[in-house]
Amino acid sequence: MTEVLQIKNLTYKLNLVSILDDLTCTIPAGSIVGLLGANGAGKTTLMRLISGVAKGFHGEINVNQQTSVVNRKQQISFSHQLDGSDRRARLAQIVHDYTLLYPDFSATQFQQLADFLELDLHQRLSKLSKGNRNKFIVALTLARQVPLYLLDEPFDGIDVMSRKKIIASILKWKSETATILISDHHVNDIANLLDAVVIVKDKHVVAQEQADTIREKYGESIEDYYENLYTGGENDD
Amino acid sequence: MKFNDKVPIYYQIKQYVYQEIILGHLKAGQKLPAIRQLAVTLTVNVNTIQRALSELTTEGIIITQRGKGNFVTSDTQLLQALKKRIVTEQFSELYDKMLALKITPAEMVQYLKNYIDQRKEVQHD
């Protein structure tokens, strides 16, 4: 399999505080990969760096053979938290902005996703429940036609039914060649969905393994494997 | 479908397909749902479904017809052998466990007979 994402010796500091230190990992094309780590481990920062939103790092980030920020951005759809959007704007207006902003945004696919997720586009952004807001963000993110999707905590703080809907929409609309990196701290929610996991701890990747290999080789659930890596490390200190 | 989270998912999907065939829910020569449909129904990754199906294809249980989809083999002998294999697997596990308890084969037969009678009675009540 070819690789869609290659990160080599990535080091990143913010205001002299080290956030990521010598992080290396590769993600094969066509897979769904879970990016796991405790709160504050640097998952969001890593996604921001990959997508080019955050800059000023040392090391190499290669997305689909592209290293420059401008070219990388065209390869990636990153789930924005819509913090920059006008809270009073109606969803339809935000969708319209997206079609202008991203040439690879498929209005047809967005409509299919929105119908499936039962989104009312006449509503205002500020009126959305947490579940509907996350659904809207997922629909916007997946509607772009790119090789790599970054979903940052799409299941954070939402109910079971919304989660199931979002998972189904990922399975339905992910093209065979597309790759999705999903960050989450509740592994069990998405364990069956994943081809592989990347675990971030202490500023770098401590493990990267195929999901079924973890079950087959170690006889462990993904969650146990992940928790052992975290608690095992503390015992070593 | 509920998965055991400590057992590889592709393996559990294979077992599920075996079961559906033995129960006759999937018949010889019957077409399987599309891979993506299976992925959505079972809430697992397309790649996982593909891995399970490709192993079933290697075993000859599933036949892939290009452009048409995946079908259960129409080779009934093979399907009968499959049933025999699955049953044997279950017995071999049981046999090993009994052996570990130092129970002789003759005793095993007796235990099994008794157990079956017991179950029959429960069902009759």
Short mmCIF file of C-alpha atoms in Angstrom, two decimals:
data_model
loop_
_atom_site.label_atom_id
_atom_site.label_comp_id
_atom_site.label_asym_id
_atom_site.label_seq_id
_atom_site.Cartn_x
_atom_site.Cartn_y
_atom_site.Cartn_z
CA MET A 1 0.00 0.00 0.00
CA THR A 2 1.18 3.52 -0.71
CA GLU A 3 1.42 6.09 2.02
CA VAL A 4 -0.77 9.16 2.13
CA LEU A 5 0.92 10.70 5.15
CA GLN A 6 4.52 10.60 6.28
CA ILE A 7 5.79 12.47 9.31
CA LYS A 8 9.47 12.44 10.15
CA ASN A 9 11.07 13.78 13.33
CA LEU A 10 8.39 16.37 13.92
CA THR A 11 9.22 18.77 16.74
CA TYR A 12 6.96 21.66 17.67
CA LYS A 13 7.20 24.31 20.35
CA LEU A 14 4.65 26.90 21.30
CA ASN A 15 5.91 29.85 23.37
CA LEU A 16 9.07 27.87 24.22
CA VAL A 17 6.96 25.00 25.59
CA SER A 18 7.62 21.72 23.80
CA ILE A 19 4.34 20.20 22.51
CA LEU A 20 5.59 17.49 20.16
CA ASP A 21 9.10 16.08 20.23
CA ASP A 22 10.66 13.96 17.46
CA LEU A 23 7.36 12.46 16.33
CA THR A 24 7.47 9.99 13.44
CA CYS A 25 4.68 8.01 11.78
CA THR A 26 3.30 6.92 8.42
CA ILE A 27 -0.31 6.32 7.41
CA PRO A 28 -1.17 4.05 4.46
CA ALA A 29 -3.69 5.23 1.86
CA GLY A 30 -7.25 3.89 1.97
CA SER A 31 -7.39 3.24 5.69
CA ILE A 32 -9.29 4.51 8.72
CA VAL A 33 -6.83 5.23 11.50
CA GLY A 34 -7.55 6.17 15.10
CA LEU A 35 -5.32 8.84 16.63
CA LEU A 36 -5.46 8.07 20.34
CA GLY A 37 -4.06 9.89 23.31
CA ALA A 38 -5.07 11.50 26.59
CA ASN A 39 -6.40 15.04 26.68
CA GLY A 40 -3.47 17.36 26.11
CA ALA A 41 -1.28 14.69 24.51
CA GLY A 42 -1.06 16.81 21.36
CA LYS A 43 -3.63 15.16 19.07
CA THR A 44 -5.27 18.40 17.96
CA THR A 45 -1.90 20.13 17.60
CA LEU A 46 -0.71 17.26 15.41
CA MET A 47 -3.79 17.58 13.18
CA ARG A 48 -3.33 21.36 12.97
CA LEU A 49 0.28 20.86 11.92
CA ILE A 50 -0.58 18.20 9.32
CA SER A 51 -3.29 20.39 7.81
CA GLY A 52 -1.06 23.46 7.74
CA VAL A 53 -3.20 25.53 10.14
CA ALA A 54 -0.32 25.58 12.63
CA LYS A 55 3.13 26.43 11.33
CA GLY A 56 6.71 26.74 12.50
CA PHE A 57 7.74 23.17 13.19
CA HIS A 58 10.97 21.24 12.71
CA GLY A 59 11.04 18.00 10.76
CA GLU A 60 9.05 16.86 7.74
CA ILE A 61 5.34 16.47 6.99
CA ASN A 62 4.58 14.86 3.66
CA VAL A 63 0.97 14.54 2.49
CA ASN A 64 0.48 12.69 -0.78
CA GLN A 65 4.02 13.71 -1.87
CA GLN A 66 3.39 17.37 -0.96
CA THR A 67 5.40 19.15 1.69
CA SER A 68 4.63 22.86 1.23
CA VAL A 69 1.75 24.26 3.27
CA VAL A 70 -0.13 25.53 0.20
CA ASN A 71 0.02 22.19 -1.59
CA ARG A 72 -0.68 20.20 1.56
CA LYS A 73 -3.87 22.15 2.24
CA GLN A 74 -5.28 20.96 -1.09
CA GLN A 75 -4.81 17.33 -0.06
CA ILE A 76 -6.52 17.59 3.29
CA SER A 77 -10.00 18.18 4.66
CA PHE A 78 -9.71 19.10 8.34
CA SER A 79 -12.80 19.23 10.56
CA HIS A 80 -12.87 22.91 11.47
CA GLN A 81 -14.71 23.64 14.65
CA LEU A 82 -16.49 26.55 12.89
CA ASP A 83 -15.11 28.98 15.46
CA GLY A 84 -14.50 31.53 12.72
CA SER A 85 -18.04 31.33 11.31
CA ASP A 86 -20.74 33.82 12.23
CA ARG A 87 -22.80 32.12 14.94
CA ARG A 88 -25.95 33.77 13.60
CA ALA A 89 -25.39 32.47 10.06
CA ARG A 90 -27.74 29.86 8.69
CA LEU A 91 -26.20 26.49 7.79
CA ALA A 92 -27.04 26.98 4.10
CA GLN A 93 -24.95 30.18 4.10
CA ILE A 94 -21.95 28.38 5.60
CA VAL A 95 -22.32 25.61 3.00
CA HIS A 96 -22.37 28.26 0.27
CA ASP A 97 -19.15 29.77 1.69
CA TYR A 98 -17.54 26.35 1.59
CA THR A 99 -18.38 25.87 -2.10
CA LEU A 100 -16.64 29.17 -2.85
CA LEU A 101 -13.70 28.48 -0.56
CA TYR A 102 -12.92 24.93 -1.66
CA PRO A 103 -12.98 24.00 -5.37
CA ASP A 104 -13.01 20.31 -4.33
CA PHE A 105 -16.22 20.73 -2.27
CA SER A 106 -18.96 18.49 -3.70
CA ALA A 107 -22.36 20.11 -3.17
CA THR A 108 -24.06 16.89 -4.30
CA GLN A 109 -22.25 14.79 -1.76
CA PHE A 110 -22.88 17.37 0.95
CA GLN A 111 -26.61 17.24 0.22
CA GLN A 112 -26.61 13.43 0.46
CA LEU A 113 -24.74 13.57 3.76
CA ALA A 114 -27.01 16.31 5.12
CA ASP A 115 -30.13 14.33 4.16
CA PHE A 116 -28.74 11.18 5.72
CA LEU A 117 -27.78 13.01 8.93
CA GLU A 118 -31.16 14.82 8.92
CA LEU A 119 -29.71 18.32 9.10
CA ASP A 120 -32.01 21.31 8.72
CA LEU A 121 -30.02 23.84 6.68
CA HIS A 122 -32.41 26.68 7.50
CA GLN A 123 -31.29 26.63 11.12
CA ARG A 124 -28.78 29.06 12.52
CA LEU A 125 -25.40 27.77 13.67
CA SER A 126 -25.93 29.04 17.22
CA LYS A 127 -29.21 27.08 17.52
CA LEU A 128 -27.63 23.67 16.86
CA SER A 129 -27.39 21.03 19.56
CA LYS A 130 -23.94 19.57 20.20
CA GLY A 131 -24.88 16.42 18.25
CA ASN A 132 -26.20 18.33 15.23
CA ARG A 133 -23.22 20.67 15.27
CA ASN A 134 -20.85 17.69 15.11
CA LYS A 135 -22.96 16.12 12.33
CA PHE A 136 -22.79 19.37 10.37
CA ILE A 137 -19.01 19.56 10.80
CA VAL A 138 -18.60 15.93 9.66
CA ALA A 139 -20.83 16.54 6.60
CA LEU A 140 -18.82 19.65 5.63
CA THR A 141 -15.52 17.82 6.12
CA LEU A 142 -16.45 14.68 4.18
CA ALA A 143 -18.04 16.61 1.31
CA ARG A 144 -14.62 17.76 0.11
CA GLN A 145 -12.96 15.37 -2.37
CA VAL A 146 -9.42 14.92 -1.05
CA PRO A 147 -7.05 12.03 -0.26
CA LEU A 148 -6.86 12.72 3.49
CA TYR A 149 -9.55 13.62 6.04
CA LEU A 150 -8.76 14.69 9.59
CA LEU A 151 -11.65 14.36 12.03
CA ASP A 152 -10.84 15.88 15.40
CA GLU A 153 -12.97 14.33 18.17
CA PRO A 154 -16.15 14.01 16.07
CA PHE A 155 -17.89 12.03 18.83
CA ASP A 156 -17.02 14.33 21.71
CA GLY A 157 -19.99 14.88 24.02
CA ILE A 158 -22.73 13.54 21.76
CA ASP A 159 -25.44 10.91 22.26
CA VAL A 160 -25.32 7.31 21.04
CA MET A 161 -27.74 7.78 18.15
CA SER A 162 -25.82 10.75 16.73
CA ARG A 163 -22.61 8.77 17.06
CA LYS A 164 -24.07 5.82 15.17
CA LYS A 165 -25.32 8.11 12.42
CA ILE A 166 -21.93 9.76 12.04
CA ILE A 167 -20.14 6.38 11.95
CA ALA A 168 -22.55 5.11 9.29
CA SER A 169 -22.01 8.24 7.21
CA ILE A 170 -18.23 7.72 7.37
CA LEU A 171 -18.63 4.10 6.20
CA LYS A 172 -21.08 5.05 3.45
CA TRP A 173 -19.25 8.00 1.93
CA LYS A 174 -15.57 7.24 2.37
CA SER A 175 -14.14 6.49 -1.06
CA GLU A 176 -11.90 3.43 -1.34
CA THR A 177 -8.70 5.40 -1.78
CA ALA A 178 -9.44 8.07 0.83
CA THR A 179 -7.84 7.93 4.25
CA ILE A 180 -9.43 9.13 7.47
CA LEU A 181 -7.55 10.00 10.63
CA ILE A 182 -9.94 10.20 13.60
CA SER A 183 -8.88 11.44 17.01
CA ASP A 184 -10.76 10.22 20.02
CA HIS A 185 -10.19 9.49 23.67
CA HIS A 186 -13.05 6.98 23.94
CA VAL A 187 -11.52 4.13 21.97
CA ASN A 188 -14.45 1.75 22.36
CA ASP A 189 -16.75 4.06 20.41
CA ILE A 190 -14.82 3.54 17.21
CA ALA A 191 -12.75 0.37 17.76
CA ASN A 192 -14.63 -1.69 15.13
CA LEU A 193 -14.23 1.06 12.59
CA LEU A 194 -10.46 1.24 12.65
CA ASP A 195 -7.82 -0.40 10.46
CA ALA A 196 -5.07 0.77 12.74
CA VAL A 197 -4.28 2.98 15.71
CA VAL A 198 -1.58 5.57 16.32
CA ILE A 199 -1.04 6.30 20.00
CA VAL A 200 0.43 9.61 21.10
CA LYS A 201 1.98 9.95 24.53
CA ASP A 202 4.74 12.08 26.02
CA LYS A 203 5.00 14.23 22.88
CA HIS A 204 5.58 11.41 20.42
CA VAL A 205 4.07 8.29 18.85
CA VAL A 206 4.54 5.42 21.29
CA ALA A 207 2.78 2.77 19.22
CA GLN A 208 1.33 2.20 15.80
CA GLU A 209 -0.40 -1.10 15.14
CA GLN A 210 -3.08 -2.74 13.00
CA ALA A 211 -6.32 -3.14 14.98
CA ASP A 212 -6.79 -6.83 14.18
CA THR A 213 -3.10 -7.50 14.93
CA ILE A 214 -3.64 -6.19 18.46
CA ARG A 215 -6.57 -8.58 18.89
CA GLU A 216 -4.81 -11.50 17.18
CA LYS A 217 -1.28 -11.16 18.53
CA TYR A 218 -1.92 -9.88 22.03
CA GLY A 219 -5.49 -11.13 22.54
CA GLU A 220 -6.38 -7.66 23.80
CA SER A 221 -9.11 -5.21 22.98
CA ILE A 222 -7.94 -1.92 21.46
CA GLU A 223 -8.97 -0.18 24.66
CA ASP A 224 -6.90 -2.50 26.90
CA TYR A 225 -3.91 -2.14 24.62
CA TYR A 226 -4.22 1.64 24.70
CA GLU A 227 -4.69 1.80 28.47
CA ASN A 228 -1.77 -0.54 29.10
CA LEU A 229 0.49 1.72 27.09
CA TYR A 230 -0.55 4.64 29.23
CA THR A 231 -0.47 3.05 32.68
CA GLY A 232 2.53 0.83 31.81
CA GLY A 233 4.53 3.97 31.11
CA GLU A 234 3.71 5.47 34.51
CA ASN A 235 5.01 2.38 36.29
CA ASP A 236 8.34 2.76 34.55
CA ASP A 237 8.89 6.22 35.96
CA MET B 1 -24.04 -7.61 15.38
CA LYS B 2 -22.11 -7.56 18.65
CA PHE B 3 -18.39 -8.24 18.33
CA ASN B 4 -16.05 -9.65 20.92
CA ASP B 5 -13.50 -6.84 21.21
CA LYS B 6 -10.61 -9.21 21.97
CA VAL B 7 -10.99 -11.30 18.79
CA PRO B 8 -10.00 -10.05 15.31
CA ILE B 9 -13.09 -8.60 13.63
CA TYR B 10 -12.36 -10.21 10.24
CA TYR B 11 -12.28 -13.62 11.99
CA GLN B 12 -15.65 -12.98 13.64
CA ILE B 13 -17.14 -11.97 10.30
CA LYS B 14 -15.93 -15.25 8.78
CA GLN B 15 -17.56 -17.20 11.63
CA TYR B 16 -20.75 -15.20 11.08
CA VAL B 17 -20.83 -16.11 7.38
CA TYR B 18 -20.19 -19.80 8.19
CA GLN B 19 -23.07 -19.71 10.63
CA GLU B 20 -25.44 -18.06 8.17
CA ILE B 21 -24.56 -20.75 5.60
CA ILE B 22 -25.00 -23.67 8.02
CA LEU B 23 -28.32 -22.24 9.23
CA GLY B 24 -29.44 -21.93 5.62
CA HIS B 25 -29.92 -18.14 5.85
CA LEU B 26 -27.35 -17.97 3.07
CA LYS B 27 -28.01 -20.67 0.47
CA ALA B 28 -25.70 -22.32 -2.06
CA GLY B 29 -25.21 -19.96 -5.00
CA GLN B 30 -26.85 -17.01 -3.22
CA LYS B 31 -25.52 -13.52 -3.76
CA LEU B 32 -24.01 -11.66 -0.80
CA PRO B 33 -24.88 -8.02 -0.12
CA ALA B 34 -22.42 -5.46 -1.55
CA ILE B 35 -19.26 -4.96 0.50
CA ARG B 36 -20.10 -1.40 1.48
CA GLN B 37 -23.61 -2.46 2.49
CA LEU B 38 -22.11 -5.19 4.69
CA ALA B 39 -19.73 -2.64 6.20
CA VAL B 40 -22.60 -0.30 7.10
CA THR B 41 -24.82 -3.13 8.41
CA LEU B 42 -22.10 -4.62 10.61
CA THR B 43 -20.56 -1.17 11.39
CA VAL B 44 -17.07 -2.20 10.44
CA ASN B 45 -14.50 -0.93 8.04
CA VAL B 46 -14.72 -1.91 4.34
CA ASN B 47 -11.14 -3.25 4.51
CA THR B 48 -12.12 -5.62 7.33
CA ILE B 49 -15.03 -7.01 5.27
CA GLN B 50 -12.71 -7.35 2.32
CA ARG B 51 -10.17 -9.30 4.34
CA ALA B 52 -12.85 -11.71 5.62
CA LEU B 53 -14.27 -12.20 2.13
CA SER B 54 -10.88 -12.73 0.54
CA GLU B 55 -10.10 -15.50 3.06
CA LEU B 56 -13.52 -17.06 2.38
CA THR B 57 -12.72 -16.86 -1.33
CA THR B 58 -9.39 -18.63 -0.79
CA GLU B 59 -11.26 -21.36 1.08
CA GLY B 60 -13.64 -21.65 -1.87
CA ILE B 61 -16.72 -20.86 0.24
CA ILE B 62 -17.28 -17.58 -1.57
CA ILE B 63 -16.93 -17.17 -5.32
CA THR B 64 -16.23 -13.70 -6.70
CA GLN B 65 -17.67 -12.96 -10.12
CA ARG B 66 -16.09 -9.91 -11.64
CA GLY B 67 -18.56 -7.06 -11.93
CA LYS B 68 -21.38 -9.16 -10.47
CA GLY B 69 -20.43 -9.51 -6.84
CA ASN B 70 -19.80 -12.26 -4.32
CA PHE B 71 -21.74 -15.52 -4.19
CA VAL B 72 -21.88 -18.51 -1.87
CA THR B 73 -20.39 -21.46 -3.74
CA SER B 74 -22.89 -23.83 -5.37
CA ASP B 75 -20.57 -26.74 -4.56
CA THR B 76 -22.77 -28.50 -1.99
CA GLN B 77 -20.04 -30.99 -1.13
CA LEU B 78 -17.83 -28.12 -0.07
CA LEU B 79 -20.63 -26.68 2.06
CA GLN B 80 -21.20 -30.03 3.71
CA ALA B 81 -17.47 -30.29 4.41
CA LEU B 82 -17.68 -26.79 5.92
CA LYS B 83 -20.40 -27.86 8.32
CA LYS B 84 -18.38 -30.91 9.29
CA ARG B 85 -15.31 -28.74 9.84
CA ILE B 86 -17.15 -26.26 12.06
CA VAL B 87 -18.71 -29.04 14.14
CA THR B 88 -15.35 -30.80 14.45
CA GLU B 89 -13.72 -27.54 15.58
CA GLN B 90 -16.27 -27.19 18.38
CA PHE B 91 -15.74 -30.80 19.47
CA SER B 92 -11.98 -30.55 19.35
CA GLU B 93 -12.10 -27.60 21.73
CA LEU B 94 -14.40 -29.50 24.07
CA TYR B 95 -12.27 -32.66 23.81
CA ASP B 96 -9.10 -30.77 24.77
CA LYS B 97 -10.82 -29.16 27.74
CA MET B 98 -12.15 -32.52 28.96
CA LEU B 99 -8.77 -34.13 28.45
CA ALA B 100 -7.19 -31.38 30.53
CA LEU B 101 -9.56 -32.46 33.33
CA LYS B 102 -8.23 -36.05 32.93
CA ILE B 103 -11.55 -37.39 31.66
CA THR B 104 -11.18 -40.49 29.47
CA PRO B 105 -12.84 -40.69 26.03
CA ALA B 106 -15.26 -43.36 27.35
CA GLU B 107 -16.29 -41.06 30.19
CA MET B 108 -16.69 -38.19 27.76
CA VAL B 109 -19.21 -40.20 25.75
CA GLN B 110 -21.11 -41.01 28.93
CA TYR B 111 -21.06 -37.39 30.10
CA LEU B 112 -22.24 -36.21 26.73
CA LYS B 113 -25.09 -38.77 26.65
CA ASN B 114 -26.20 -37.79 30.14
CA TYR B 115 -26.04 -34.14 29.27
CA ILE B 116 -28.11 -34.58 26.13
CA ASP B 117 -30.74 -36.50 28.09
CA GLN B 118 -30.76 -33.77 30.70
CA ARG B 119 -31.29 -31.09 28.06
CA LYS B 120 -34.08 -33.12 26.46
CA GLU B 121 -35.89 -33.33 29.79
CA VAL B 122 -35.55 -29.61 30.35
CA GLN B 123 -37.08 -28.96 26.94
CA HIS B 124 -39.95 -31.36 27.57
CA ASP B 125 -40.92 -29.68 30.82
#
